[in-house]
PDB file of C-alpha atoms in Angstrom:
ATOM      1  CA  UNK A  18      -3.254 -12.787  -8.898  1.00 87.00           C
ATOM      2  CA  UNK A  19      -1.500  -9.695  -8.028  1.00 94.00           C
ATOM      3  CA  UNK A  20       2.049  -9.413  -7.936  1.00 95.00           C
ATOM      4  CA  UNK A  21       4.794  -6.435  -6.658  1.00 97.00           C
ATOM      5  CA  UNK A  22       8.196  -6.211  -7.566  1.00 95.00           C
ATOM      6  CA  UNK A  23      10.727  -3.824  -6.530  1.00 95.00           C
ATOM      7  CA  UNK A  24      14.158  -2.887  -7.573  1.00 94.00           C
ATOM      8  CA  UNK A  25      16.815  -0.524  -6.899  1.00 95.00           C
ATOM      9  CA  UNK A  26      17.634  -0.870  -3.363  1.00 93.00           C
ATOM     10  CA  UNK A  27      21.837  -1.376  -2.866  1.00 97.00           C
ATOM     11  CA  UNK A  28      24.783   0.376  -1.261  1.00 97.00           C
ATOM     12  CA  UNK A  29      25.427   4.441  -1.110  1.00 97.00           C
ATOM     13  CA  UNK A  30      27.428   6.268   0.247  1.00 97.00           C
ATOM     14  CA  UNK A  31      26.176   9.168   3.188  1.00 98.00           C
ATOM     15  CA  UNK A  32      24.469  11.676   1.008  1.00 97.00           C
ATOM     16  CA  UNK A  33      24.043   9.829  -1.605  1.00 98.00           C
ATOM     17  CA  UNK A  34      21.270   9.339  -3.715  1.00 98.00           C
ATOM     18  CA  UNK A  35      19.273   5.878  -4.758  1.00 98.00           C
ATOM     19  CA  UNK A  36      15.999   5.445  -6.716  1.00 98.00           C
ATOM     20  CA  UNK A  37      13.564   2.468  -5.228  1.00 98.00           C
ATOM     21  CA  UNK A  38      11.131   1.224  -7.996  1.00 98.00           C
ATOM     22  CA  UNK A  39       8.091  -0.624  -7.556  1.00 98.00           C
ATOM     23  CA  UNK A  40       5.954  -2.496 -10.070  1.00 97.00           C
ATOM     24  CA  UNK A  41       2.330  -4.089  -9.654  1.00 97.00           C
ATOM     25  CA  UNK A  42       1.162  -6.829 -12.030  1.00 96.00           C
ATOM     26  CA  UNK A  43      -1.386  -9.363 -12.910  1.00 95.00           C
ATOM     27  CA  UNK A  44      -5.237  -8.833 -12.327  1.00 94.00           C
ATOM     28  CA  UNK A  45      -5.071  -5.367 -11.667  1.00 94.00           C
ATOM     29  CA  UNK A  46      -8.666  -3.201 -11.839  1.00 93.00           C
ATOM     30  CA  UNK A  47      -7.412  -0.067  -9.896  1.00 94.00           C
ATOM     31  CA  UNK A  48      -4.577   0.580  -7.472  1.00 96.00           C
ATOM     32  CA  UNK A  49      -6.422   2.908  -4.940  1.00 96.00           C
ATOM     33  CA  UNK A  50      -2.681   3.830  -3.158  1.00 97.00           C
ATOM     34  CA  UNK A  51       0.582   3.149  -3.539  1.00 98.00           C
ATOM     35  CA  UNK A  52       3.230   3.691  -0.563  1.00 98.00           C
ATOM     36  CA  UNK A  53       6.784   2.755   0.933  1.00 98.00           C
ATOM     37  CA  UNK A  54       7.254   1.527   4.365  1.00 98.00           C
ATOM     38  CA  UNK A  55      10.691   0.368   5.887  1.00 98.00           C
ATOM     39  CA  UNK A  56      12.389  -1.731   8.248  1.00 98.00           C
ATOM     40  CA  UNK A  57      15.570  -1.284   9.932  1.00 97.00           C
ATOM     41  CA  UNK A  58      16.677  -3.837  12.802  1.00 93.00           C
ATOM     42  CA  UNK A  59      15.148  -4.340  15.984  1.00 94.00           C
ATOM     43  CA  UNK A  60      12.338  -1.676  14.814  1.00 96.00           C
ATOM     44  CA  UNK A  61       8.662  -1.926  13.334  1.00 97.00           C
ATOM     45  CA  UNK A  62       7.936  -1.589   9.860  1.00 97.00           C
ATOM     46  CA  UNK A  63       7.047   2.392   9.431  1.00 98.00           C
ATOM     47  CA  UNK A  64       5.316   4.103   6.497  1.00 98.00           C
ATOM     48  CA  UNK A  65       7.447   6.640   4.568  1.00 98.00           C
ATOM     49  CA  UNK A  66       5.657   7.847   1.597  1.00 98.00           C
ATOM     50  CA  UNK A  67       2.198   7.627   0.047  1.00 98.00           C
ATOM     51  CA  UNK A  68       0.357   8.490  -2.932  1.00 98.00           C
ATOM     52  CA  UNK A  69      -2.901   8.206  -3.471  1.00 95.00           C
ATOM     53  CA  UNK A  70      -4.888   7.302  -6.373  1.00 90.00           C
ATOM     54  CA  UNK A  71      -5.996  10.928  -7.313  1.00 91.00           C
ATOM     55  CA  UNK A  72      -2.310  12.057  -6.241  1.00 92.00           C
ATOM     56  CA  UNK A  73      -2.057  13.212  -3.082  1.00 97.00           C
ATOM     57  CA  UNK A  74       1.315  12.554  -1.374  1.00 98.00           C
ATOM     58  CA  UNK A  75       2.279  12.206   2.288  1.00 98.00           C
ATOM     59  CA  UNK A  76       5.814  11.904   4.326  1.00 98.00           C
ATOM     60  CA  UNK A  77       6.858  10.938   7.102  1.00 98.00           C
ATOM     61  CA  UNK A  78       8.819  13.525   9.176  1.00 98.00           C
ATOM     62  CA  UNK A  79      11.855  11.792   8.945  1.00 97.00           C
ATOM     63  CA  UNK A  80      12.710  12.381   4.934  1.00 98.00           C
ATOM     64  CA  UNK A  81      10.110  14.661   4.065  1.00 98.00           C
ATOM     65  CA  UNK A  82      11.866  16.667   2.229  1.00 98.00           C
ATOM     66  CA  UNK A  83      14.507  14.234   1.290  1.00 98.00           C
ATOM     67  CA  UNK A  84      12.847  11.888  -0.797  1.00 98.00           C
ATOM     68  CA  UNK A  85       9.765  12.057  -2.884  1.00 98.00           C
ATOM     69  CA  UNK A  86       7.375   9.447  -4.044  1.00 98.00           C
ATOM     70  CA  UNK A  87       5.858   9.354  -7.886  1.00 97.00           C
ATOM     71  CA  UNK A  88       3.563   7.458  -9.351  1.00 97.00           C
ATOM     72  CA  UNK A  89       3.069   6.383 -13.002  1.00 96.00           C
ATOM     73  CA  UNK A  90      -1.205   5.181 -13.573  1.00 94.00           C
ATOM     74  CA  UNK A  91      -0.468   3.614 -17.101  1.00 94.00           C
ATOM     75  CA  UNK A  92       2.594   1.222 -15.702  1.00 96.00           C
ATOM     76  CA  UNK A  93       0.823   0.572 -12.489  1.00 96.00           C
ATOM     77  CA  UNK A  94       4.554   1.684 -10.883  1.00 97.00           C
ATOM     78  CA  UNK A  95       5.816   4.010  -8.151  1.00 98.00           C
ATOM     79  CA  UNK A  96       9.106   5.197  -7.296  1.00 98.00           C
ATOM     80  CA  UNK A  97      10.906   6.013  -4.656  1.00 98.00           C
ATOM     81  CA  UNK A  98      13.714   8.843  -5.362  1.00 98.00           C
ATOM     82  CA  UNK A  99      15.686   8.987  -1.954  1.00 98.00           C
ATOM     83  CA  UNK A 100      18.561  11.782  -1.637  1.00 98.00           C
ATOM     84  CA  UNK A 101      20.474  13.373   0.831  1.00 98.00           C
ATOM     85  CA  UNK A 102      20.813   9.581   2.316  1.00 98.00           C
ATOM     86  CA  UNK A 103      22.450   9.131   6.117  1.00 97.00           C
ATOM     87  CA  UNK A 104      22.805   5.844   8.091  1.00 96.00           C
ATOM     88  CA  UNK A 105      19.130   6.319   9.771  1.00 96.00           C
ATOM     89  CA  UNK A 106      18.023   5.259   6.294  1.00 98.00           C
ATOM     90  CA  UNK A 107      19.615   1.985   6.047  1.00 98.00           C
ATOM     91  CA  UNK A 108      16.423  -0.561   6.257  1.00 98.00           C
ATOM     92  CA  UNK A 109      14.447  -2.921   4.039  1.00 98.00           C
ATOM     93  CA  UNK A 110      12.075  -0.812   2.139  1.00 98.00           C
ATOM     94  CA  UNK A 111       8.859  -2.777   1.082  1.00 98.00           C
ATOM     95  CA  UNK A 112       6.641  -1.715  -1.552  1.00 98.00           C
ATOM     96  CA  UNK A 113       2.554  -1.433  -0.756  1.00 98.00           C
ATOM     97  CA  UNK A 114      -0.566  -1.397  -2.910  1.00 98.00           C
ATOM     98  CA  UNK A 115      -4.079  -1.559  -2.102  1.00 97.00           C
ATOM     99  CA  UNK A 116      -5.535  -2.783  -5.160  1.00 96.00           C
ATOM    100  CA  UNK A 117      -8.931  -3.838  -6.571  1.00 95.00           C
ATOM    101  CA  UNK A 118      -8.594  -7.059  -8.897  1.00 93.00           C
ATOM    102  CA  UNK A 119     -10.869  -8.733 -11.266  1.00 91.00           C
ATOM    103  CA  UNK A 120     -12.269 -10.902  -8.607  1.00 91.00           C
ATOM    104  CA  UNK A 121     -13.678  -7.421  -7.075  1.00 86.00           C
ATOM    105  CA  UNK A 122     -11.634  -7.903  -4.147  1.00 91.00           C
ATOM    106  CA  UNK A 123      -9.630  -4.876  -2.761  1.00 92.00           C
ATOM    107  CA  UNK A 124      -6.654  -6.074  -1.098  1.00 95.00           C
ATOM    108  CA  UNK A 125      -3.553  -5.259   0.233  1.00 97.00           C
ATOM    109  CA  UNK A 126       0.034  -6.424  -1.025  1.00 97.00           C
ATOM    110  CA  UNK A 127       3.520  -6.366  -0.213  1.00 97.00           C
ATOM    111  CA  UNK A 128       6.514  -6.598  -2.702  1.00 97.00           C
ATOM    112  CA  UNK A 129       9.535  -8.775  -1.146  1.00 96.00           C
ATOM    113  CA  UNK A 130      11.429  -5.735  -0.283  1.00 96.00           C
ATOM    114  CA  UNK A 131      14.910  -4.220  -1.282  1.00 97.00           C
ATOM    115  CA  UNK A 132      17.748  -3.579   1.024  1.00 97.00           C
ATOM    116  CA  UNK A 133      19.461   0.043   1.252  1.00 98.00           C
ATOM    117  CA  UNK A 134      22.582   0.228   2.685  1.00 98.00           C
ATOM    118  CA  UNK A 135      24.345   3.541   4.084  1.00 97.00           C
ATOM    119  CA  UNK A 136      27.754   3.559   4.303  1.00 95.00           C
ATOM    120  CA  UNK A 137      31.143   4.973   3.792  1.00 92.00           C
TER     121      UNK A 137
END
């Protein structure tokens, strides 16, 4: 089974800075992308960064720029760095993967997601 935990969601200040971490485990063969959606209140779920498996990164318009997405192969982990933080940020962020397993199955999974709060 395939597991994805995230951390470092939590309460900033406007223009602040926060650091979202994600980490995949358990029967992991290759993680073919890695990405960060979120989810404020009363809106849909909408994708915010992706890397892919050989590296290439996309944004969305709305922190493009702002916040940048790494990834780390050997951990099986991507971050989130998120600066210049204003109260259109404030959602759930949720962590994706679309991974192969041992099972040859490629699948997709969500962590539980990590609140981020903007406020003064």
């Amino acid at each position: 089974q395939v597991q994805l935990v995230e951390s470092g969601g939590g309460l900033v200040q406007p223009g602040g800075s926060l650091r979202l971490s994600c980490a995949a485990s358990g029967s992991i063969v290759f993680i073919y992308s890695m990405a960060w959606f979120r989810q404020a209140p009363g809106k849909e779920r909408e994708e915010i960064a992706r890397i892919s498996g050989n590296g290439e990164i996309t944004y969305a318009d709305s922190v493009r720029g702002r916040f940048t997405i790494s990834r780390d192969n050997a951990k099986n982990t991507a971050d989130l760095q998120m600066n210049n933080l204003n109260v259109e940020d404030m959602a759930v962020y949720y962590c994706y993967a679309h991974i192969r397993d041992n099972r040859n199955s490629a699948l997709i999974y969500w962590g539980q997601g990590t609140q981020v709060t903007v406020s003064s």
